[in-house]
Every structure is written in structure tokens, then in C-alpha cells.
Rosetta silent file (secondary structure, phi, psi, omega in degrees, C-alpha in Angstrom):
SEQUENCE: XXXXXXXXXXXXXXXXXXXXXXXXXXXXXXXXXXXXXXXXXXXXXXXXXXXXXXXXXXXXXXXXXXXXXXXXXXXXXXXXXXXXXXXXXXXXXXXXXXXXXXXXXXX
SCORE:     score description
SCORE:     0.000 S_00000001
   1 L     0.000  -49.567 -173.992   87.396   83.579  109.336 S_00000001
   2 L   -68.190  -19.416  178.791   88.946   86.007  106.845 S_00000001
   3 L   -73.914  -28.802 -174.795   92.464   85.354  108.204 S_00000001
   4 L  -107.867   -4.453 -178.409   92.274   81.653  107.310 S_00000001
   5 L  -134.132  146.704  176.319   90.095   81.715  104.210 S_00000001
   6 L  -110.453 -177.097 -178.153   90.244   83.595  100.940 S_00000001
   7 H   -65.028  -31.922 -179.026   87.623   84.485   98.384 S_00000001
   8 H   -63.206  -46.128 -179.209   88.227   81.261   96.441 S_00000001
   9 H   -77.461  -40.481 -179.622   87.328   79.009   99.390 S_00000001
  10 H   -63.024  -37.767 -178.941   84.668   81.269  100.897 S_00000001
  11 H   -63.155  -25.684  178.106   82.775   81.570   97.613 S_00000001
  12 H   -84.763  -29.075 -174.845   82.386   77.765   97.641 S_00000001
  13 H   -90.302  -27.459  179.758   81.415   77.496  101.310 S_00000001
  14 L   -74.407  156.640 -178.063   78.918   80.344  101.594 S_00000001
  15 E   -99.801  139.096  175.822   75.275   79.756  100.657 S_00000001
  16 E   -60.637  145.658  175.277   73.462   81.630   97.894 S_00000001
  17 L  -141.174  157.963 -175.853   70.813   84.029   99.098 S_00000001
  18 L   -79.434  130.245  179.741   68.228   86.145   97.342 S_00000001
  19 H   -54.971  -38.570 -177.765   69.204   89.774   96.666 S_00000001
  20 H   -68.904  -15.251  179.067   65.697   90.964   97.567 S_00000001
  21 H  -105.544   17.853 -177.508   66.148   89.418  101.050 S_00000001
  22 L   -48.799  137.698  177.354   69.546   91.082  101.657 S_00000001
  23 L  -146.568  164.579  179.247   70.462   91.559  105.326 S_00000001
  24 L   -56.443  136.501 -177.998   73.420   92.597  107.473 S_00000001
  25 L   100.414  -18.221  175.916   76.114   89.925  107.430 S_00000001
  26 L   -70.224  159.128 -173.974   75.488   88.889  103.819 S_00000001
  27 E  -132.683  129.637  166.187   78.462   89.028  101.463 S_00000001
  28 E   -86.289  122.516 -174.307   78.863   89.961   97.810 S_00000001
  29 E  -143.024  137.513  169.381   81.664   87.642   96.726 S_00000001
  30 E  -126.204  112.262 -177.543   83.476   86.567   93.590 S_00000001
  31 L   -76.067  153.324  176.380   86.002   83.869   94.350 S_00000001
  32 L   148.495 -169.633 -177.620   89.320   83.637   92.608 S_00000001
  33 L  -133.115   79.184   12.473   92.859   84.866   92.357 S_00000001
  34 L   -91.264  155.687  168.943   92.143   87.721   92.514 S_00000001
  35 L  -125.156 -174.956  178.076   88.651   87.631   93.830 S_00000001
  36 E  -157.369  154.769  177.846   86.914   90.131   96.022 S_00000001
  37 E  -145.129  143.967  170.833   84.288   90.316   98.740 S_00000001
  38 E  -132.444  147.066 -176.231   82.352   93.078  100.462 S_00000001
  39 E  -111.218  141.714  175.341   80.102   92.613  103.460 S_00000001
  40 E   -78.647  117.654 -176.461   76.705   94.159  104.143 S_00000001
  41 E  -103.337  -15.989  177.541   77.174   95.916  107.496 S_00000001
  42 E  -160.693  151.676  176.107   73.804   97.621  107.911 S_00000001
  43 E  -135.501  137.011  178.013   70.332   97.759  106.367 S_00000001
  44 E  -131.665  146.236  179.377   67.748  100.498  106.885 S_00000001
  45 E  -126.001  125.777  178.197   64.111  100.726  105.796 S_00000001
  46 L   -66.414  129.126 -174.802   62.254  104.019  105.459 S_00000001
  47 L   -63.825  -29.150 -178.224   59.145  103.738  107.662 S_00000001
  48 L   -95.879  -48.179 -174.991   56.770  105.356  105.158 S_00000001
  49 L   -85.440  -16.811 -176.639   58.129  104.524  101.701 S_00000001
  50 L    65.077   14.114  176.185   59.584  101.110  102.691 S_00000001
  51 L   -64.417  129.844 -177.038   62.648  102.013  100.588 S_00000001
  52 E  -107.103  132.185  177.356   65.505   99.729  101.663 S_00000001
  53 E  -128.581  159.824 -178.705   69.140  100.869  101.696 S_00000001
  54 E  -145.586  155.813  176.501   72.328   99.127  102.810 S_00000001
  55 E  -107.877  142.013  177.277   75.955   99.862  103.707 S_00000001
  56 E  -116.320  146.836  176.030   78.917   97.889  102.359 S_00000001
  57 E  -134.778  156.792  178.183   82.372   97.490  103.888 S_00000001
  58 E  -147.127  168.361  173.524   85.603   95.896  102.697 S_00000001
  59 E  -153.671 -173.459  173.294   89.156   95.169  103.702 S_00000001
  60 E  -119.207  165.989 -173.525   92.055   93.252  102.262 S_00000001
  61 L   -81.200  136.010  -11.535   93.376   89.887  103.361 S_00000001
  62 L   -70.387  161.535 -173.445   93.717   89.318  106.189 S_00000001
  63 L   -63.804  104.146  177.571   90.739   91.440  107.186 S_00000001
  64 E  -140.139  152.265  177.214   92.260   94.515  108.802 S_00000001
  65 E    53.171   53.626  179.859   91.337   98.179  108.684 S_00000001
  66 E   -65.793  138.336  179.400   87.800   97.542  107.476 S_00000001
  67 E  -136.562  148.978  177.245   86.188  100.610  105.907 S_00000001
  68 E   -75.790  138.920 -178.381   82.717  101.562  104.687 S_00000001
  69 L   -88.522  146.632  169.921   82.498  102.024  100.909 S_00000001
  70 L   -78.445  161.506  174.953   81.182  105.066   99.115 S_00000001
  71 L   -98.449  105.125 -176.145   78.485  104.547   96.507 S_00000001
  72 L   -73.180  -13.395 -178.261   80.132  105.603   93.214 S_00000001
  73 L   -89.524  -33.833 -177.900   76.823  105.466   91.317 S_00000001
  74 L  -130.788   89.494 -179.488   74.759  107.704   93.610 S_00000001
  75 L   -63.214  -30.456 -179.162   76.816  110.388   95.337 S_00000001
  76 L   -71.999  -27.097  179.272   73.648  111.890   96.866 S_00000001
  77 L   -92.795  -22.994 -174.684   72.788  108.577   98.568 S_00000001
  78 L   -52.910  136.688   14.416   76.396  107.620   99.386 S_00000001
  79 L   -89.509    3.816 -179.431   77.556  105.803  101.419 S_00000001
  80 L   -75.650  149.546  173.350   74.205  104.001  101.248 S_00000001
  81 E  -115.332  138.129  179.406   73.249  101.723   98.349 S_00000001
  82 E   -87.822  133.791  174.344   69.588  101.343   97.398 S_00000001
  83 L   -78.508  111.177 -176.751   68.121   97.854   97.269 S_00000001
  84 L   -88.676  153.258  179.977   66.452   97.827   93.866 S_00000001
  85 L   -65.648  -32.432  179.986   63.435   95.706   92.971 S_00000001
  86 L   -72.417  118.125 -178.202   65.288   94.257   89.969 S_00000001
  87 L   -88.230   -2.048  173.445   67.249   91.233   91.200 S_00000001
  88 L   -99.281  170.067  178.008   69.321   91.006   88.030 S_00000001
  89 L   104.579 -161.046 -168.862   72.061   93.428   87.166 S_00000001
  90 E  -122.186  157.074  168.869   75.088   94.800   88.960 S_00000001
  91 E  -119.905  117.223 -175.895   76.220   96.362   92.211 S_00000001
  92 E   -98.711  123.880  173.678   79.039   98.831   91.572 S_00000001
  93 L  -113.052  169.932 -177.423   81.590   99.533   94.292 S_00000001
  94 L   -58.114  -28.932 -175.161   84.631  101.801   93.978 S_00000001
  95 L  -119.139   -7.248 -172.800   86.972   98.890   93.169 S_00000001
  96 L  -152.447  152.737  174.146   84.805   95.997   91.989 S_00000001
  97 E  -116.761  124.573  179.484   81.575   95.203   90.160 S_00000001
  98 E  -110.479  149.078  166.995   79.402   92.408   91.528 S_00000001
  99 E   -80.251  148.986  176.528   76.376   90.718   90.066 S_00000001
 100 H   -61.610  -25.374  177.339   73.370   90.801   92.367 S_00000001
 101 H   -74.384   -6.108  177.164   73.523   87.013   92.080 S_00000001
 102 H   -81.803    2.461 -179.051   76.949   87.137   93.821 S_00000001
 103 E   -76.426  128.157  179.000   75.198   87.697   97.165 S_00000001
 104 E  -135.584  169.116  179.021   75.806   84.896   99.668 S_00000001
 105 E  -135.132  158.730  175.189   75.376   84.280  103.376 S_00000001
 106 L   -74.357  143.816 -179.752   77.160   82.364  106.083 S_00000001
 107 L   -66.013    0.000    0.000   75.517   79.036  106.924 S_00000001
């Protein structure tokens, strides 16, 4: 998919999804020239606290040499990102800032 599509076309074709329902395979995406996308590659839930965390990965076009991102906001949690109850606001990655509303999923 990523070899034949860029962020501009993918951002139009993917479906919006709720940040609080984030799951592996979802994508934070801002279409454009340049645009950027990162994919949720794993989600974990603490069995007692129910705290939800997720891992993000990125590459460049075409998608080659995919790597897991560090969390620049929380070095102690890194590379995990915490799913916060607040669905507004930002998700900060080392190279890009996404709105939580930028989360989309494949149809």
C-alpha cells in the first residue's frame, strides 16, 4: 500500500476512528506535501490498572526500514506512549506532532 500511495491520498481514503478506541493497525496521518504518517504497531493494557499504552512506528516512502519511535515526552515510558483519557490535544513524536483527531483506520 505505502509504495503506491502517499499521505495525501491515504489521508482521504482512511476512515476516522476514535482515539479512545485506538488499536494496532491504526494510523496517525496528516496528508500533504509533506505529510506524515505513523502506524500503531502494538497496544498493551495493564491487567490491574487498565492503563493502556501503545507503540508507534514509521518509515519513509516507500515504506522501507520501518522503525519503532521513541517517546520524546516521557523518556521513562519510552518507547511506549500512554493512551490518555483526554481525546483532544496532541501526540508528539520525534519528528512530527499529530492531533489525536488525526487517528484513522483502514476500511
